[in-house]
XYZ file of C-alpha atoms in Angstrom:
138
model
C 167.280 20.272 -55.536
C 169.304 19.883 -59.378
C 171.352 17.189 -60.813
C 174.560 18.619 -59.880
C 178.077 17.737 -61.573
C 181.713 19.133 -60.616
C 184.252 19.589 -63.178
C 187.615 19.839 -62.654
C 191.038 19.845 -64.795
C 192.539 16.708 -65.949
C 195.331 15.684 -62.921
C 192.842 13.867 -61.199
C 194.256 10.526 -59.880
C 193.709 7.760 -62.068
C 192.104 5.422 -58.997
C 188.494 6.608 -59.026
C 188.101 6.393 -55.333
C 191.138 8.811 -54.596
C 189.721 10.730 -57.728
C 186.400 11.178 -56.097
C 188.468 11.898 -52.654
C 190.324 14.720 -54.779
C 187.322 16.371 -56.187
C 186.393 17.327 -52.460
C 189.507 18.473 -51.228
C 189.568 20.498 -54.500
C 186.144 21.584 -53.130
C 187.266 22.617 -49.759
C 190.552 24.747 -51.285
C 188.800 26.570 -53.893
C 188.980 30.112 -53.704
C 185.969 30.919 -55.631
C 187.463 33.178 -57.922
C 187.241 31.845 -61.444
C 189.908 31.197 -63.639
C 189.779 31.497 -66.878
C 189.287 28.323 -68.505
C 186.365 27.747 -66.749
C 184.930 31.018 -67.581
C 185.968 29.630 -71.137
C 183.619 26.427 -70.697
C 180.958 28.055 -69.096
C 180.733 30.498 -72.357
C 181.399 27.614 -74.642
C 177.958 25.292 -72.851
C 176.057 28.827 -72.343
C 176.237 29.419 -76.006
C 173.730 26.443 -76.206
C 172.264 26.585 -72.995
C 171.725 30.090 -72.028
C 172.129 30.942 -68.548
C 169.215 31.698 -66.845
C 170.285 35.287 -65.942
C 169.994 35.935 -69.559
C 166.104 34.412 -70.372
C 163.385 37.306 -70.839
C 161.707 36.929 -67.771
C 159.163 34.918 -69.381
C 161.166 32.121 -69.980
C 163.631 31.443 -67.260
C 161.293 29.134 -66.350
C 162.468 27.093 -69.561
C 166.010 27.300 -68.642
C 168.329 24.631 -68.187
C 170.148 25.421 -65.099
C 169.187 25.349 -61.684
C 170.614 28.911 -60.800
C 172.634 32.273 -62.293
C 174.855 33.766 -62.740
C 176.692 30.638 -64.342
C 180.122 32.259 -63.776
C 179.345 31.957 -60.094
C 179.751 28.684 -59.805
C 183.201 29.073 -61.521
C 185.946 28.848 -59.179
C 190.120 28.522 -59.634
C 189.785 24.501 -59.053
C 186.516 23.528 -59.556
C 183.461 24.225 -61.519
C 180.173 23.272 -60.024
C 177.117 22.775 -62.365
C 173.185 22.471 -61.179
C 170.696 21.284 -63.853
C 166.990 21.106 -63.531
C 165.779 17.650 -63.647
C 163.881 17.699 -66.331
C 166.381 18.701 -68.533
C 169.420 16.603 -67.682
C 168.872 14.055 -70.778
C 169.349 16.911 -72.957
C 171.927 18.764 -71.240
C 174.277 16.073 -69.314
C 175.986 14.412 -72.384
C 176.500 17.891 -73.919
C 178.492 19.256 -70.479
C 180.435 16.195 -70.363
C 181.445 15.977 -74.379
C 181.815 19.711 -73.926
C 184.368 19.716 -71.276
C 186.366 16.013 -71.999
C 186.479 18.029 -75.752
C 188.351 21.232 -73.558
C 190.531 18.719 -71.198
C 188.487 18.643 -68.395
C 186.922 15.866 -65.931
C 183.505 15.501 -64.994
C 182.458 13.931 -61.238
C 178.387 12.551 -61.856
C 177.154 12.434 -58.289
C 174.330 10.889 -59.258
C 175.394 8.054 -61.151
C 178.479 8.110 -59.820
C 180.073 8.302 -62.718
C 183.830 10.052 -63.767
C 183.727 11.503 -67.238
C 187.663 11.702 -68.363
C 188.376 13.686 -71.699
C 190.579 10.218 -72.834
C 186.721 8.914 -73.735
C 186.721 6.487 -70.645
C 183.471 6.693 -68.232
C 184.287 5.144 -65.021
C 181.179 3.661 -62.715
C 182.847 3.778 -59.598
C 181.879 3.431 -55.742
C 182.583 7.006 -54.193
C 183.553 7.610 -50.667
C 180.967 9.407 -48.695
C 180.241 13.082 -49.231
C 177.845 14.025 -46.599
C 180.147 16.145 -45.685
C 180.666 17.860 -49.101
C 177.137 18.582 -49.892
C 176.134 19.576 -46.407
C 179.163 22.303 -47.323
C 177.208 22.735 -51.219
C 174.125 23.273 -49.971
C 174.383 25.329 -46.590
């Protein structure tokens, strides 16, 4: 299991529980084929945080993300991001400044947080996603 994040362009809706509704229909119509700018970010936080398909073998143990290729995880609607738990202190605030920096919003399962490039950070009550990560994770 990782600390997983989605991250999506900025024309989410503004309510963070239709927001957090959005992010899983834009889940559910990705295509999986990724565009461009988020090929863009995931250059832009690999440049710091190299993806673990590109450790010497002797260190991927030391990497940052939970799988590889990155790109992968890059679709036309959605990016989403796995980090190892130890490392999400150090990575986290630098996906999130990253991306807000490049126009995007980031979805925080965890702490249930939406990271919106205007600077706000919205602690908000999702709806369920059982659904959605049974889909993630199957």
């Amino acid at each position: 299991m990782s600390y997983n994040i989605s991250i999506t362009r900025n024309d989410v809706p503004a309510d963070d529980k239709q927001a957090w509704e959005y992010v899983e229909a834009l889940y559910n119509a990705d295509s999986g084929e990724p565009s461009a700018d988020f090929v863009e970010l995931i250059k832009k936080l690999t440049e710091k945080f190299p993806c673990i398909c590109d450790l010497p073998d002797d260190e991927v143990d030391d990497g940052v993300w939970s799988d590889g290729p990155l790109v992968n995880n890059a679709g036309d609607r959605i990016t989403v991001l796995g980090v190892v738990f130890s490392q999400v202190e150090n990575v986290i605030p630098f996906v999130i400044e990253t991306s807000n920096r490049l126009g995007f919003v980031v979805f925080d399962y965890q702490t249930e947080t939406i990271s919106r490039p205007s600077g706000s950070v919205n602690h908000s009550s999702k709806p369920s996603s059982k659904g959605f990560w049974q889909r993630l994770f199957s």
